[in-house]
Amino acid sequence: MKFFIDTANLDQIAEAHDLGVLDGVTTNPSLMAKEGITGEKNILEHYVKICELVKAPVSAEVISTDFGGIVKEGERLAELHEHIVVKVPMIKEGVKALKYFHDKGISTNCTLVFSPGQALLAAKAGATYVSPFIGRIDDISSDGMDLIHKIRHIYDNYGYETQILAASVRHTMHIMDCAMAGADVMTGPLSSITGLLKHPLTDIGLEKFLDDYKKGNA
Ligand code: E4P
C-alpha cells in the first residue's frame, strides 16, 4: 500500500519523507491557501519544491471547470515537473479531460469522488488515480469505507488499472481499514501516518529492555 501525505506544508512533507515510507503527496487549493501560497507563480514554484523534495508523484489540482481550461492548466502543470499528477474534479468536463490526458500520457488523479458510479467513470476515462473522499462521507453520517470496498470490487471485476487513492483520511484507523479493503494508496495528514507507530506495549517493553540492560551493565 502506498502512503501519500495530504498537505502543502514542506516541513511535514520532509518529516514524512525522512521516515522513509512516503510514496507521494496530494495537495488541493484549500491546502495551498492554508500554507499562505497564493498567486499563480508562487503556487507553481511550490509544486516544483515539493516534487524536488519527494521525487515521487505530487498531485496538483486544476481550478478550471471547462474542458479547454482544464486541458490548458493541466498541460502547464504537467510540464512543470516529471512527478506532477494533474488533479481533475469529477465533473462532466473533467471526465473528458481525463480521457484527453490519458491519451497524451499525462498522469491524472480524479478528485472529489463520492460514489461507485463516479469511480467507474473515472476508470473508464483512464484516470491514473481515483480519489474517494472517505472522511467527508463519514462527516455526513455515511460509511466512507463502504465506498472503498465497492470501488475495489468493481475495479477487480473488470481489471481496471486505475489506482484507488483513499483520500480525506483523517486517522490511523482509516489507514488500517483502507489496507484491509485493498486500497492501492491512502493520502492523509502526517498525524495519521505517525499515529501508526503508537502502542503502549511497545513503550512499556522498550523501557523494560533498556532498564534491564542498564542493570546488567551497571
Ligand atoms: C485529497 O486529495 C484531498 O486533498 C483531501 O484528502 C481532502 O481531505 P479533507 O476532507 O480532510 O479536506
mmCIF file of C-alpha atoms and ligand atoms in Angstrom:
data_model
loop_
_atom_site.group_PDB
_atom_site.id
_atom_site.type_symbol
_atom_site.label_atom_id
_atom_site.label_comp_id
_atom_site.label_asym_id
_atom_site.label_seq_id
_atom_site.Cartn_x
_atom_site.Cartn_y
_atom_site.Cartn_z
ATOM 1 C CA MET A 1 0.000 0.000 0.000
ATOM 2 C CA LYS A 2 1.371 3.403 -0.927
ATOM 3 C CA PHE A 3 1.395 6.261 1.585
ATOM 4 C CA PHE A 4 0.838 9.785 0.285
ATOM 5 C CA ILE A 5 0.773 12.811 2.577
ATOM 6 C CA ASP A 6 -2.111 15.247 2.127
ATOM 7 C CA THR A 7 -0.547 18.650 2.743
ATOM 8 C CA ALA A 8 1.333 21.505 1.112
ATOM 9 C CA ASN A 9 3.440 22.060 4.253
ATOM 10 C CA LEU A 10 7.094 21.491 3.337
ATOM 11 C CA ASP A 11 8.213 20.684 6.908
ATOM 12 C CA GLN A 12 5.568 17.983 7.285
ATOM 13 C CA ILE A 13 6.345 16.578 3.845
ATOM 14 C CA ALA A 14 10.057 16.478 4.763
ATOM 15 C CA GLU A 15 9.290 14.752 8.085
ATOM 16 C CA ALA A 16 7.235 12.017 6.371
ATOM 17 C CA HIS A 17 9.877 11.696 3.650
ATOM 18 C CA ASP A 18 12.659 11.330 6.254
ATOM 19 C CA LEU A 19 10.707 8.485 7.856
ATOM 20 C CA GLY A 20 11.336 6.606 4.605
ATOM 21 C CA VAL A 21 7.758 5.498 3.987
ATOM 22 C CA LEU A 22 6.434 8.306 1.800
ATOM 23 C CA ASP A 23 5.342 7.431 -1.738
ATOM 24 C CA GLY A 24 3.844 10.740 -2.836
ATOM 25 C CA VAL A 25 1.979 13.938 -1.983
ATOM 26 C CA THR A 26 -1.509 15.257 -2.634
ATOM 27 C CA THR A 27 -2.453 18.917 -2.445
ATOM 28 C CA ASN A 28 -5.589 20.890 -3.158
ATOM 29 C CA PRO A 29 -6.386 24.614 -3.407
ATOM 30 C CA SER A 30 -7.510 24.697 0.261
ATOM 31 C CA LEU A 31 -4.238 23.117 1.456
ATOM 32 C CA MET A 32 -2.176 25.595 -0.616
ATOM 33 C CA ALA A 33 -4.161 28.535 0.801
ATOM 34 C CA LYS A 34 -3.670 27.161 4.337
ATOM 35 C CA GLU A 35 0.111 27.467 3.832
ATOM 36 C CA GLY A 36 -0.333 31.026 2.524
ATOM 37 C CA ILE A 37 0.750 30.031 -1.003
ATOM 38 C CA THR A 38 -1.177 32.337 -3.320
ATOM 39 C CA GLY A 39 -0.706 33.691 -6.837
ATOM 40 C CA GLU A 40 -0.015 31.512 -9.880
ATOM 41 C CA LYS A 41 3.790 31.986 -9.845
ATOM 42 C CA ASN A 42 4.149 31.078 -6.155
ATOM 43 C CA ILE A 43 1.800 28.127 -6.476
ATOM 44 C CA LEU A 44 3.696 26.674 -9.445
ATOM 45 C CA GLU A 45 7.055 27.209 -7.705
ATOM 46 C CA HIS A 46 5.723 25.462 -4.612
ATOM 47 C CA TYR A 47 4.714 22.395 -6.638
ATOM 48 C CA VAL A 48 8.249 22.194 -8.028
ATOM 49 C CA LYS A 49 9.714 22.435 -4.485
ATOM 50 C CA ILE A 50 7.510 19.551 -3.353
ATOM 51 C CA CYS A 51 8.451 17.444 -6.400
ATOM 52 C CA GLU A 52 12.164 18.067 -5.813
ATOM 53 C CA LEU A 53 11.794 17.154 -2.146
ATOM 54 C CA VAL A 54 9.975 13.841 -2.555
ATOM 55 C CA LYS A 55 10.884 12.792 -6.114
ATOM 56 C CA ALA A 56 7.560 10.931 -6.258
ATOM 57 C CA PRO A 57 4.032 11.641 -7.557
ATOM 58 C CA VAL A 58 2.656 15.046 -6.495
ATOM 59 C CA SER A 59 -0.999 15.812 -7.227
ATOM 60 C CA ALA A 60 -1.556 19.419 -8.355
ATOM 61 C CA GLU A 61 -5.187 20.454 -8.793
ATOM 62 C CA VAL A 62 -6.615 22.457 -11.682
ATOM 63 C CA ILE A 63 -9.063 25.228 -10.861
ATOM 64 C CA SER A 64 -10.742 25.423 -14.279
ATOM 65 C CA THR A 65 -14.086 23.702 -14.754
ATOM 66 C CA ASP A 66 -14.379 23.775 -18.558
ATOM 67 C CA PHE A 67 -12.644 21.247 -20.838
ATOM 68 C CA GLY A 68 -10.401 23.805 -22.578
ATOM 69 C CA GLY A 69 -9.348 25.393 -19.305
ATOM 70 C CA ILE A 70 -8.672 22.064 -17.569
ATOM 71 C CA VAL A 71 -6.553 20.873 -20.513
ATOM 72 C CA LYS A 72 -4.561 24.121 -20.732
ATOM 73 C CA GLU A 73 -3.934 24.229 -16.988
ATOM 74 C CA GLY A 74 -3.189 20.507 -16.754
ATOM 75 C CA GLU A 75 -0.664 20.602 -19.588
ATOM 76 C CA ARG A 76 1.076 23.567 -17.934
ATOM 77 C CA LEU A 77 1.201 21.709 -14.612
ATOM 78 C CA ALA A 78 2.486 18.526 -16.256
ATOM 79 C CA GLU A 79 5.301 20.479 -17.929
ATOM 80 C CA LEU A 80 6.442 21.801 -14.546
ATOM 81 C CA HIS A 81 7.979 18.528 -13.385
ATOM 82 C CA GLU A 82 8.004 14.845 -14.321
ATOM 83 C CA HIS A 83 6.398 13.948 -10.976
ATOM 84 C CA ILE A 84 3.301 16.136 -11.353
ATOM 85 C CA VAL A 85 -0.036 14.308 -11.417
ATOM 86 C CA VAL A 86 -2.845 16.523 -12.719
ATOM 87 C CA LYS A 87 -5.754 16.526 -10.298
ATOM 88 C CA VAL A 88 -9.075 16.857 -12.092
ATOM 89 C CA PRO A 89 -12.542 17.197 -10.495
ATOM 90 C CA MET A 90 -15.209 14.545 -11.100
ATOM 91 C CA ILE A 91 -17.416 16.658 -13.346
ATOM 92 C CA LYS A 92 -18.516 16.134 -16.963
ATOM 93 C CA GLU A 93 -15.773 18.353 -18.383
ATOM 94 C CA GLY A 94 -13.297 16.689 -16.029
ATOM 95 C CA VAL A 95 -14.125 13.210 -17.352
ATOM 96 C CA LYS A 96 -13.491 14.419 -20.921
ATOM 97 C CA ALA A 97 -10.184 15.900 -19.786
ATOM 98 C CA LEU A 98 -9.182 12.644 -18.027
ATOM 99 C CA LYS A 99 -9.549 10.809 -21.339
ATOM 100 C CA TYR A 100 -7.603 13.549 -23.137
ATOM 101 C CA PHE A 101 -4.743 13.401 -20.601
ATOM 102 C CA HIS A 102 -4.741 9.586 -20.703
ATOM 103 C CA ASP A 103 -4.319 9.634 -24.476
ATOM 104 C CA LYS A 104 -1.465 12.142 -24.100
ATOM 105 C CA GLY A 105 0.302 10.039 -21.458
ATOM 106 C CA ILE A 106 -0.253 12.598 -18.676
ATOM 107 C CA SER A 107 -0.907 11.142 -15.194
ATOM 108 C CA THR A 108 -4.155 12.163 -13.505
ATOM 109 C CA ASN A 109 -5.907 11.984 -10.161
ATOM 110 C CA CYS A 110 -9.689 12.215 -10.367
ATOM 111 C CA THR A 111 -10.749 14.061 -7.225
ATOM 112 C CA LEU A 112 -13.985 14.694 -5.307
ATOM 113 C CA VAL A 113 -15.311 11.166 -5.847
ATOM 114 C CA PHE A 114 -18.195 10.165 -3.596
ATOM 115 C CA SER A 115 -19.924 7.257 -5.368
ATOM 116 C CA PRO A 116 -19.035 3.949 -7.062
ATOM 117 C CA GLY A 117 -20.555 5.233 -10.321
ATOM 118 C CA GLN A 118 -18.215 8.225 -10.352
ATOM 119 C CA ALA A 119 -15.266 5.884 -9.726
ATOM 120 C CA LEU A 120 -16.365 3.667 -12.628
ATOM 121 C CA LEU A 121 -16.483 6.693 -14.941
ATOM 122 C CA ALA A 122 -13.012 7.797 -13.823
ATOM 123 C CA ALA A 123 -11.590 4.341 -14.568
ATOM 124 C CA LYS A 124 -13.251 4.190 -17.975
ATOM 125 C CA ALA A 125 -11.794 7.612 -18.788
ATOM 126 C CA GLY A 126 -8.331 6.254 -17.947
ATOM 127 C CA ALA A 127 -7.568 8.121 -14.699
ATOM 128 C CA THR A 128 -4.271 7.054 -13.110
ATOM 129 C CA TYR A 129 -5.737 7.504 -9.607
ATOM 130 C CA VAL A 130 -9.269 7.896 -8.307
ATOM 131 C CA SER A 131 -9.765 9.753 -5.026
ATOM 132 C CA PRO A 132 -12.805 8.708 -2.972
ATOM 133 C CA PHE A 133 -13.107 11.128 -0.016
ATOM 134 C CA ILE A 134 -13.846 8.774 2.878
ATOM 135 C CA GLY A 135 -13.589 11.281 5.741
ATOM 136 C CA ARG A 136 -16.082 13.671 4.190
ATOM 137 C CA ILE A 137 -18.550 10.785 3.719
ATOM 138 C CA ASP A 138 -18.129 9.823 7.395
ATOM 139 C CA ASP A 139 -18.713 13.516 8.248
ATOM 140 C CA ILE A 140 -22.285 13.249 6.959
ATOM 141 C CA SER A 141 -23.063 10.028 8.865
ATOM 142 C CA SER A 142 -22.444 7.701 5.921
ATOM 143 C CA ASP A 143 -19.825 4.962 5.572
ATOM 144 C CA GLY A 144 -16.730 6.093 3.682
ATOM 145 C CA MET A 145 -15.119 2.669 3.879
ATOM 146 C CA ASP A 146 -18.107 1.069 2.166
ATOM 147 C CA LEU A 147 -17.241 3.176 -0.889
ATOM 148 C CA ILE A 148 -13.665 1.840 -0.924
ATOM 149 C CA HIS A 149 -14.933 -1.765 -0.743
ATOM 150 C CA LYS A 150 -17.385 -1.170 -3.622
ATOM 151 C CA ILE A 151 -14.809 0.504 -5.869
ATOM 152 C CA ARG A 152 -12.282 -2.281 -5.173
ATOM 153 C CA HIS A 153 -14.932 -4.851 -6.125
ATOM 154 C CA ILE A 154 -15.869 -3.066 -9.362
ATOM 155 C CA TYR A 155 -12.273 -2.453 -10.446
ATOM 156 C CA ASP A 156 -11.337 -6.084 -9.745
ATOM 157 C CA ASN A 157 -14.364 -7.330 -11.712
ATOM 158 C CA TYR A 158 -13.018 -5.711 -14.860
ATOM 159 C CA GLY A 159 -9.296 -5.392 -14.210
ATOM 160 C CA TYR A 160 -9.228 -1.583 -14.305
ATOM 161 C CA GLU A 161 -5.722 -0.302 -13.681
ATOM 162 C CA THR A 162 -6.831 2.977 -12.073
ATOM 163 C CA GLN A 163 -5.381 3.062 -8.571
ATOM 164 C CA ILE A 164 -7.760 3.605 -5.666
ATOM 165 C CA LEU A 165 -6.324 6.538 -3.722
ATOM 166 C CA ALA A 166 -8.309 6.695 -0.484
ATOM 167 C CA ALA A 167 -8.482 10.417 0.300
ATOM 168 C CA SER A 168 -9.805 12.529 3.130
ATOM 169 C CA VAL A 169 -8.178 10.056 5.506
ATOM 170 C CA ARG A 170 -8.288 11.546 8.968
ATOM 171 C CA HIS A 171 -6.753 8.990 11.357
ATOM 172 C CA THR A 172 -4.870 5.716 11.717
ATOM 173 C CA MET A 173 -7.991 3.510 11.705
ATOM 174 C CA HIS A 174 -8.907 4.899 8.292
ATOM 175 C CA ILE A 175 -5.472 3.770 7.072
ATOM 176 C CA MET A 176 -5.854 0.297 8.566
ATOM 177 C CA ASP A 177 -9.379 -0.116 7.185
ATOM 178 C CA CYS A 178 -8.191 1.034 3.739
ATOM 179 C CA ALA A 179 -5.366 -1.509 3.863
ATOM 180 C CA MET A 180 -7.872 -4.250 4.747
ATOM 181 C CA ALA A 181 -10.157 -3.137 1.915
ATOM 182 C CA GLY A 182 -7.344 -3.210 -0.647
ATOM 183 C CA ALA A 183 -6.980 0.492 -1.436
ATOM 184 C CA ASP A 184 -3.832 0.961 -3.526
ATOM 185 C CA VAL A 185 -2.908 4.264 -1.910
ATOM 186 C CA MET A 186 -4.021 6.358 1.026
ATOM 187 C CA THR A 187 -3.468 10.073 1.488
ATOM 188 C CA GLY A 188 -3.724 11.596 4.932
ATOM 189 C CA PRO A 189 -2.165 14.080 7.337
ATOM 190 C CA LEU A 190 1.226 13.440 8.949
ATOM 191 C CA SER A 191 -0.519 12.620 12.256
ATOM 192 C CA SER A 192 -2.367 9.700 10.645
ATOM 193 C CA ILE A 193 0.954 8.205 9.495
ATOM 194 C CA THR A 194 2.943 8.763 12.687
ATOM 195 C CA GLY A 195 -0.086 7.540 14.670
ATOM 196 C CA LEU A 196 0.630 4.059 13.294
ATOM 197 C CA LEU A 197 3.811 3.993 15.397
ATOM 198 C CA LYS A 198 1.995 4.142 18.688
ATOM 199 C CA HIS A 199 1.371 1.221 21.001
ATOM 200 C CA PRO A 200 1.626 1.359 24.811
ATOM 201 C CA LEU A 201 3.073 -2.180 24.961
ATOM 202 C CA THR A 202 5.930 -1.051 22.679
ATOM 203 C CA ASP A 203 6.732 1.822 25.064
ATOM 204 C CA ILE A 204 6.463 -0.384 28.169
ATOM 205 C CA GLY A 205 8.506 -3.159 26.536
ATOM 206 C CA LEU A 206 11.269 -0.817 25.396
ATOM 207 C CA GLU A 207 11.505 0.836 28.819
ATOM 208 C CA LYS A 208 11.924 -2.590 30.442
ATOM 209 C CA PHE A 209 14.569 -3.733 27.908
ATOM 210 C CA LEU A 210 16.583 -0.537 28.424
ATOM 211 C CA ASP A 211 16.251 -0.749 32.250
ATOM 212 C CA ASP A 212 17.369 -4.386 32.265
ATOM 213 C CA TYR A 213 20.329 -3.530 30.008
ATOM 214 C CA LYS A 214 21.374 -0.727 32.397
ATOM 215 C CA LYS A 215 21.082 -3.050 35.427
ATOM 216 C CA GLY A 216 23.091 -5.785 33.704
ATOM 217 C CA ASN A 217 25.794 -3.344 32.614
ATOM 218 C CA ALA A 218 25.966 -1.175 35.771
HETATM 219 C C1 E4P B 1 -7.442 14.605 -1.480
HETATM 220 O O1 E4P B 1 -6.631 14.594 -2.366
HETATM 221 C C2 E4P B 1 -7.852 15.790 -0.727
HETATM 222 O O2 E4P B 1 -6.827 16.741 -0.798
HETATM 223 C C3 E4P B 1 -8.056 15.515 0.729
HETATM 224 O O3 E4P B 1 -7.765 14.193 1.074
HETATM 225 C C4 E4P B 1 -9.297 16.085 1.306
HETATM 226 O O4 E4P B 1 -9.292 15.814 2.688
HETATM 227 P P1 E4P B 1 -10.238 16.574 3.710
HETATM 228 O O5 E4P B 1 -11.619 16.035 3.563
HETATM 229 O O6 E4P B 1 -9.651 16.239 5.064
HETATM 230 O O7 E4P B 1 -10.157 18.036 3.386
#
